[in-house]
XYZ file of C-alpha atoms in Angstrom:
442
model
C -14.668 -46.622 -44.843
C -14.892 -45.163 -41.382
C -17.859 -46.242 -39.273
C -20.447 -43.853 -37.813
C -18.557 -43.513 -34.530
C -15.418 -42.422 -36.364
C -17.407 -39.971 -38.496
C -18.807 -38.414 -35.321
C -15.265 -38.151 -33.949
C -14.138 -36.301 -37.066
C -17.057 -33.913 -36.725
C -16.311 -33.202 -33.047
C -12.556 -32.511 -33.096
C -10.103 -30.499 -35.201
C -8.616 -32.277 -38.195
C -6.465 -31.608 -41.226
C -8.075 -31.777 -44.637
C -5.627 -32.437 -47.452
C -6.354 -32.788 -51.157
C -3.285 -34.462 -52.605
C -1.676 -34.609 -55.995
C -0.379 -31.033 -56.192
C 3.394 -30.724 -56.794
C 5.098 -28.501 -54.223
C 6.804 -25.268 -55.256
C 8.140 -22.240 -53.415
C 10.236 -21.517 -50.361
C 9.797 -21.940 -46.648
C 11.649 -21.111 -43.422
C 11.969 -23.577 -40.558
C 10.854 -23.021 -36.962
C 13.183 -23.586 -34.038
C 13.936 -27.231 -33.316
C 11.614 -28.823 -30.783
C 14.364 -31.177 -29.590
C 16.685 -28.233 -29.002
C 14.138 -25.759 -27.621
C 12.879 -28.084 -24.874
C 16.289 -28.756 -23.267
C 17.288 -25.116 -23.906
C 14.365 -23.997 -21.729
C 15.645 -26.228 -18.918
C 19.252 -25.108 -19.440
C 18.151 -21.467 -19.253
C 16.721 -22.170 -15.791
C 20.143 -23.239 -14.458
C 21.067 -19.577 -13.894
C 19.764 -17.103 -11.335
C 20.100 -14.417 -14.019
C 17.849 -13.972 -17.032
C 18.560 -16.035 -20.145
C 16.781 -14.946 -23.319
C 15.920 -17.574 -25.911
C 14.966 -16.691 -29.480
C 13.370 -18.943 -32.128
C 11.500 -21.043 -29.559
C 8.497 -22.762 -31.240
C 5.979 -21.556 -28.670
C 3.005 -23.008 -30.534
C 4.103 -26.606 -29.835
C 2.077 -28.486 -27.222
C 5.240 -29.966 -25.672
C 6.823 -26.515 -25.312
C 3.717 -25.180 -23.578
C 3.678 -28.159 -21.205
C 7.352 -27.922 -20.288
C 7.060 -24.199 -19.529
C 4.113 -24.944 -17.228
C 6.081 -27.678 -15.439
C 9.152 -25.473 -14.991
C 7.024 -22.687 -13.567
C 5.425 -25.161 -11.167
C 8.823 -25.828 -9.516
C 9.598 -22.112 -9.166
C 11.228 -21.053 -12.446
C 10.509 -17.581 -13.792
C 9.544 -17.699 -17.485
C 7.877 -14.933 -19.483
C 7.600 -13.695 -23.048
C 9.256 -10.497 -24.205
C 9.028 -9.309 -27.822
C 8.549 -12.868 -29.076
C 11.491 -14.251 -27.077
C 11.358 -16.414 -23.941
C 13.099 -15.016 -20.859
C 13.974 -17.590 -18.192
C 15.538 -17.611 -14.741
C 15.906 -20.395 -12.198
C 16.472 -18.148 -9.201
C 13.240 -19.202 -7.495
C 13.391 -22.930 -8.164
C 12.445 -24.905 -5.058
C 11.627 -28.312 -6.534
C 8.561 -30.181 -5.389
C 6.091 -32.555 -7.010
C 5.381 -32.381 -10.730
C 1.784 -32.609 -11.894
C 1.288 -36.239 -12.924
C -1.075 -35.498 -15.824
C 1.203 -32.886 -17.377
C 4.459 -34.764 -16.726
C 2.858 -37.910 -18.111
C 2.342 -36.271 -21.499
C 5.925 -35.264 -22.197
C 9.178 -37.213 -22.226
C 11.274 -34.092 -21.594
C 9.844 -33.772 -18.077
C 12.790 -36.038 -17.184
C 15.138 -33.081 -17.728
C 13.649 -31.231 -14.770
C 15.492 -33.792 -12.628
C 18.811 -32.426 -13.895
C 17.612 -28.886 -13.252
C 16.601 -29.761 -9.679
C 19.928 -31.506 -9.095
C 21.629 -28.333 -10.349
C 19.923 -26.342 -7.577
C 20.236 -29.106 -4.975
C 16.473 -29.252 -4.371
C 14.185 -32.307 -4.119
C 11.847 -33.393 -6.908
C 9.248 -36.063 -7.418
C 8.735 -36.951 -11.076
C 5.727 -39.117 -12.003
C 6.667 -41.547 -14.736
C 7.205 -39.399 -17.846
C 5.231 -39.842 -21.028
C 5.473 -38.815 -24.672
C 4.740 -40.760 -27.841
C 3.604 -44.384 -27.614
C 6.405 -45.580 -29.879
C 7.922 -48.212 -27.640
C 9.390 -48.818 -24.224
C 11.493 -45.711 -23.561
C 13.674 -46.416 -20.562
C 14.735 -43.891 -17.950
C 17.247 -46.173 -16.215
C 20.212 -44.377 -17.839
C 19.114 -41.202 -16.038
C 18.667 -42.855 -12.648
C 21.899 -44.849 -12.812
C 23.889 -41.795 -13.905
C 22.540 -39.715 -11.022
C 23.399 -42.467 -8.552
C 26.910 -42.823 -9.964
C 27.297 -39.064 -9.560
C 26.512 -39.403 -5.849
C 22.965 -38.036 -5.975
C 20.260 -39.584 -3.812
C 17.608 -40.866 -6.219
C 15.268 -43.841 -6.108
C 12.252 -45.194 -7.949
C 8.864 -46.262 -6.660
C 5.733 -47.532 -8.362
C 4.604 -43.930 -8.766
C 7.736 -42.343 -10.206
C 11.264 -41.100 -9.555
C 12.314 -39.399 -6.313
C 15.320 -37.058 -6.211
C 16.407 -35.863 -2.771
C 18.304 -32.703 -1.844
C 22.031 -32.517 -2.466
C 24.655 -31.696 -5.100
C 27.471 -33.784 -6.466
C 31.133 -33.263 -5.656
C 34.419 -34.817 -6.715
C 35.483 -36.661 -9.860
C 33.093 -39.011 -11.645
C 33.575 -41.068 -14.807
C 30.412 -42.345 -16.472
C 29.879 -44.462 -19.562
C 26.558 -45.080 -21.300
C 25.923 -48.404 -23.056
C 24.113 -46.336 -25.711
C 24.462 -42.583 -26.463
C 21.200 -41.494 -24.840
C 20.018 -38.015 -25.853
C 18.043 -37.249 -22.699
C 20.453 -38.828 -20.221
C 23.388 -36.928 -21.744
C 21.520 -33.676 -21.180
C 20.596 -34.620 -17.604
C 24.247 -35.320 -16.770
C 25.175 -31.909 -18.194
C 22.454 -30.126 -16.246
C 23.250 -31.836 -12.929
C 26.992 -31.227 -13.119
C 27.621 -27.942 -14.946
C 27.078 -25.796 -11.821
C 28.499 -28.199 -9.236
C 31.634 -26.333 -8.195
C 34.467 -28.659 -7.228
C 33.275 -31.475 -9.452
C 34.606 -32.994 -12.658
C 32.406 -35.343 -14.653
C 33.597 -37.298 -17.680
C 30.843 -38.904 -19.721
C 31.822 -41.543 -22.268
C 29.562 -42.544 -25.168
C 27.607 -39.308 -24.877
C 24.998 -38.321 -27.443
C 26.399 -35.989 -30.111
C 23.086 -34.986 -31.696
C 23.095 -31.460 -33.152
C 20.462 -30.498 -30.580
C 22.793 -31.566 -27.751
C 25.566 -29.492 -29.308
C 23.177 -26.525 -29.514
C 22.407 -26.775 -25.791
C 26.118 -27.112 -24.988
C 26.693 -23.899 -26.959
C 24.057 -22.218 -24.790
C 25.635 -23.508 -21.572
C 29.020 -22.267 -22.791
C 27.580 -18.781 -23.299
C 26.267 -18.988 -19.728
C 29.768 -19.701 -18.413
C 29.703 -23.490 -18.302
C 33.019 -25.309 -18.725
C 32.280 -28.156 -21.130
C 34.656 -29.660 -23.666
C 34.819 -32.719 -25.894
C 37.793 -34.952 -25.136
C 37.057 -37.085 -28.186
C 34.133 -37.707 -30.538
C 31.831 -39.140 -27.861
C 33.515 -38.230 -24.560
C 32.568 -34.970 -22.887
C 34.115 -33.383 -19.788
C 32.197 -31.034 -17.474
C 34.057 -28.956 -14.881
C 31.558 -27.601 -12.373
C 31.440 -23.834 -11.894
C 30.048 -21.774 -9.032
C 27.281 -20.108 -11.026
C 25.997 -19.511 -14.532
C 25.147 -16.069 -15.859
C 22.548 -14.649 -18.204
C 22.947 -14.600 -21.980
C 21.033 -14.615 -25.264
C 20.718 -17.626 -27.559
C 18.825 -18.538 -30.739
C 17.538 -22.128 -30.985
C 18.751 -23.984 -34.090
C 16.333 -24.691 -36.991
C 14.378 -27.941 -36.850
C 16.086 -30.617 -38.958
C 13.107 -32.971 -38.657
C 10.720 -30.382 -40.087
C 13.273 -29.920 -42.894
C 13.231 -33.692 -43.478
C 9.423 -33.605 -43.538
C 9.495 -30.998 -46.315
C 12.067 -33.009 -48.309
C 10.064 -36.225 -48.015
C 6.922 -34.357 -49.097
C 8.643 -33.231 -52.303
C 9.569 -36.852 -52.975
C 5.965 -37.951 -52.433
C 4.178 -35.124 -54.261
C 6.986 -34.047 -56.652
C 8.037 -30.433 -57.177
C 10.896 -28.089 -56.351
C 11.338 -26.094 -53.127
C 13.877 -24.057 -51.178
C 14.222 -24.494 -47.411
C 15.739 -21.118 -46.627
C 17.362 -21.959 -43.292
C 17.645 -25.698 -43.870
C 20.470 -27.253 -41.764
C 22.039 -29.313 -44.572
C 25.125 -30.264 -42.553
C 23.133 -32.168 -39.897
C 21.061 -34.188 -42.379
C 23.850 -35.751 -44.430
C 22.936 -39.393 -43.689
C 19.278 -38.883 -44.589
C 20.167 -36.777 -47.645
C 22.553 -39.488 -48.895
C 19.720 -42.051 -48.717
C 17.252 -39.771 -50.483
C 19.722 -38.902 -53.218
C 20.042 -42.628 -53.887
C 16.257 -42.664 -54.129
C 16.464 -40.130 -56.949
C 15.786 -36.812 -55.225
C 17.973 -33.838 -56.066
C 19.056 -32.246 -52.783
C 21.751 -29.589 -52.720
C 23.056 -27.014 -50.245
C 22.603 -23.371 -51.196
C 23.700 -20.036 -49.794
C 20.370 -19.767 -47.988
C 19.765 -23.406 -46.989
C 18.665 -26.471 -48.976
C 17.306 -26.832 -52.521
C 15.122 -29.896 -53.188
C 13.733 -31.215 -56.483
C 11.940 -34.390 -57.536
C 10.252 -34.871 -60.913
C 9.864 -38.640 -61.035
C 8.976 -41.649 -58.948
C 11.597 -42.432 -56.223
C 13.668 -45.624 -56.181
C 13.575 -48.058 -53.243
C 16.399 -47.620 -50.702
C 16.997 -49.667 -47.529
C 17.873 -47.916 -44.253
C 18.778 -48.791 -40.656
C 18.147 -46.336 -37.822
C 21.133 -45.585 -35.580
C 22.381 -42.990 -33.120
C 23.526 -39.713 -34.682
C 25.159 -39.336 -37.152
C 23.246 -42.421 -38.322
C 19.746 -42.310 -39.803
C 17.520 -40.627 -37.216
C 14.690 -42.719 -35.739
C 12.432 -39.635 -35.828
C 13.004 -39.337 -39.588
C 12.437 -43.043 -40.249
C 8.638 -42.655 -40.707
C 9.298 -39.993 -43.360
C 11.584 -42.358 -45.252
C 9.062 -45.184 -44.968
C 6.247 -43.100 -46.420
C 8.542 -41.962 -49.234
C 9.263 -45.616 -49.994
C 5.546 -46.354 -50.358
C 5.702 -44.256 -53.569
C 8.973 -45.832 -54.763
C 9.830 -48.283 -57.512
C 10.790 -51.610 -55.934
C 10.840 -53.052 -52.432
C 12.710 -51.479 -49.526
C 13.573 -52.683 -46.030
C 13.440 -50.318 -43.070
C 15.150 -51.622 -39.927
C 14.253 -49.796 -36.702
C 16.893 -50.446 -34.027
C 15.998 -47.723 -31.511
C 12.318 -48.081 -30.545
C 10.214 -51.234 -30.702
C 6.813 -49.719 -31.532
C 7.871 -47.110 -34.047
C 5.866 -48.627 -36.927
C 2.384 -48.030 -35.486
C 1.694 -45.462 -38.221
C 2.104 -48.092 -40.973
C -1.474 -49.287 -40.428
C -2.663 -45.804 -41.407
C -0.570 -45.798 -44.585
C -1.885 -49.217 -45.555
C -5.401 -47.775 -45.363
C -4.348 -45.501 -48.241
C -3.260 -48.406 -50.436
C 0.335 -48.743 -49.274
C 1.809 -52.234 -48.942
C 3.856 -52.338 -45.727
C 4.483 -55.504 -43.739
C 5.956 -55.120 -40.271
C 7.761 -58.290 -39.239
C 9.916 -59.334 -36.261
C 13.620 -58.661 -36.663
C 16.523 -60.830 -35.528
C 17.816 -58.128 -33.179
C 17.015 -56.282 -29.973
C 16.264 -52.560 -29.928
C 18.222 -50.128 -27.796
C 15.332 -50.145 -25.302
C 15.782 -53.900 -24.792
C 12.663 -54.970 -26.682
C 12.525 -57.210 -29.793
C 13.184 -55.227 -32.945
C 10.994 -54.917 -36.014
C 11.520 -54.469 -39.737
C 9.148 -52.886 -42.238
C 9.097 -54.346 -45.738
C 7.706 -51.724 -48.103
C 6.520 -52.642 -51.582
C 6.273 -49.415 -53.525
C 3.120 -48.512 -55.407
C 2.412 -45.916 -58.073
C -0.496 -44.367 -56.167
C -1.909 -43.901 -52.714
C -5.495 -42.809 -52.190
C -7.013 -40.336 -49.751
C -8.468 -41.746 -46.543
C -9.486 -40.805 -43.012
C -6.365 -41.192 -40.887
C -5.063 -40.815 -37.340
C -1.824 -39.262 -36.139
C -0.518 -42.153 -34.003
C 2.375 -40.051 -32.675
C 4.316 -36.938 -33.708
C 6.390 -38.395 -36.534
C 3.818 -40.998 -37.519
C 1.373 -38.117 -37.867
C 3.826 -36.289 -40.105
C 4.125 -39.421 -42.230
C 0.356 -39.410 -42.818
C 0.531 -35.739 -43.859
C 3.301 -36.510 -46.378
C 1.336 -39.486 -47.690
C -1.811 -37.385 -48.067
C 0.087 -34.679 -49.979
C 1.178 -37.270 -52.547
C -2.072 -39.257 -52.655
C -5.002 -38.997 -55.039
C -8.095 -37.450 -53.497
C -8.886 -36.060 -50.061
C -7.547 -37.203 -46.699
C -8.602 -36.170 -43.211
C -6.131 -36.530 -40.353
C -7.371 -36.671 -36.757
C -5.733 -36.756 -33.312
C -3.934 -33.501 -34.070
C -2.777 -33.113 -30.469
C -0.060 -35.673 -31.178
C 1.011 -34.020 -34.430
C 1.025 -30.558 -32.848
C 3.381 -31.709 -30.120
C 6.117 -31.408 -32.775
C 4.618 -29.378 -35.628
C 3.101 -26.066 -34.617
C 2.169 -24.762 -38.059
C 2.311 -27.634 -40.523
C -0.587 -26.168 -42.479
C 1.232 -22.854 -42.928
C 4.446 -24.571 -43.999
C 2.783 -26.587 -46.754
C 0.352 -23.855 -47.789
C 3.446 -21.725 -48.492
C 4.558 -24.503 -50.862
C 1.234 -24.604 -52.693
C -0.337 -27.609 -50.967
C -4.103 -27.854 -50.585
C -4.149 -28.289 -46.792
C -6.409 -26.672 -44.192
C -7.194 -27.205 -40.523
C -10.892 -27.610 -39.792
C -12.976 -27.966 -36.668
C-alpha cells in the first residue's frame, strides 16, 4: 500500500489509470521514431536552406526540449501543416540552458551542429534517463582527433570556433549511437576533409539520418558493415524527409500482446529492424509475422521463458530489454536477462515486484559498455500480476509498467508521467485503439 504522502502525490499530478486483464485486439499505426526524429532535427539545421521533416512526434517532451535548445543557438524552426521546417542559417552557438540541456541526452548533438557551422558552444553536462553512467568521452575524444578545439570543465563541455580539415581516421571501442551522429554532423559540411569512422553505430535510426543527409547533398558511404566514410562538402541544401516509424513503440505493442493476450496489427510496423527481438519472442510462443501493411501479432497462451543478452544493433536493443523482462514475468519458467550496455537499467524491476513479479537483480561477472559493473535480472515467471500504484522510473521502465498493468488483474496507477512522455507521446491513444482500459487522469 502507498502511504499518505504518496496518495497526495497521486492526487496532485497526472497519472495513468489502467484496469488490466483485457486482451488486445485491433490495429494501430506507429508515430515517428523518437531516436530518429531528435537527430533528424539537428541534421536539418546543418543547412542554410529549409529542410522539411514529416512524421516528427511533436508531443514528446524530448522533442519539445531539443527544438527549444536549437532555437536558443540561432536555428530557425517552425511548424507548417503538421511538418517541422528547419534551417541553420542563423546559428551562432553560445551557451545552452543548463536546466533544459540537463534533461535530455540528445543535447550532445548540438555540439556536432555547432562544429558544422564553426561556432563556439558551451554544453552543460547532458542529462536523460537515470539508467546508468552514460559517458560522453567518445564525443570529446572524436572531436579532438578531428582537430576541433574542445575541452571539459566541472561545469560541462566547451567547444571553440573552428572547422576540421584534412584526412582523419577514427575508431570507436564501442559503436556509440550518439558519437557516430556527432562525427557525421561535424564532418559532413567540412569541405576539404575526409573522415573514416570505424566501428560506427549501424542502428536503423542512424541509417535514417544518413538518408536525410544524403538527400541534403552529403557524401556519406559505407565502406564495410561498420566503417563509414564522410567526404566534406561546401554546403547542404534543403529537402523533405519523413522520419521512420518507432520500432520501440512497436516492441511495446508486441510485448503488451504477450502480457495481456490478443491479436493486433501494427500497420506501419518496421519488421525488418526488429528481427532479433522478434526471434526471441517467437521462441517465447508469440506469433509474429510480417504483412503487407506491417506486423501481425497474436498470443493466446502464457509465454515461455527465454534468456536474452543486450548488445549493439543488430543485437537485442537495451531500450527493448525492459519490455522483454516484463513479458518474462508472465512466462512459464525462469529467464535470465543480461544487460551489457547500461549499469542501472533494472531500476524499474522494483515497480514490477510490487505487482507480484519475482525479479532478482544480481551482480554480473562482466563490465558494461559504460565501464560500470554489469547486472543480471533473474525472472521467475508467475501466472498473475496484480494492479498497484507505480512510478515510471525512466522512459522504457515506464513503458514496462504500462505493459505489466495491461496484463495484470485489477487497477494500476502510474505516476511520474514526464519520464514516460519523453518517449511516448500518446500511449493512452495507442492502447485505447487496441481495446485497453487505459485513461490519463489529473
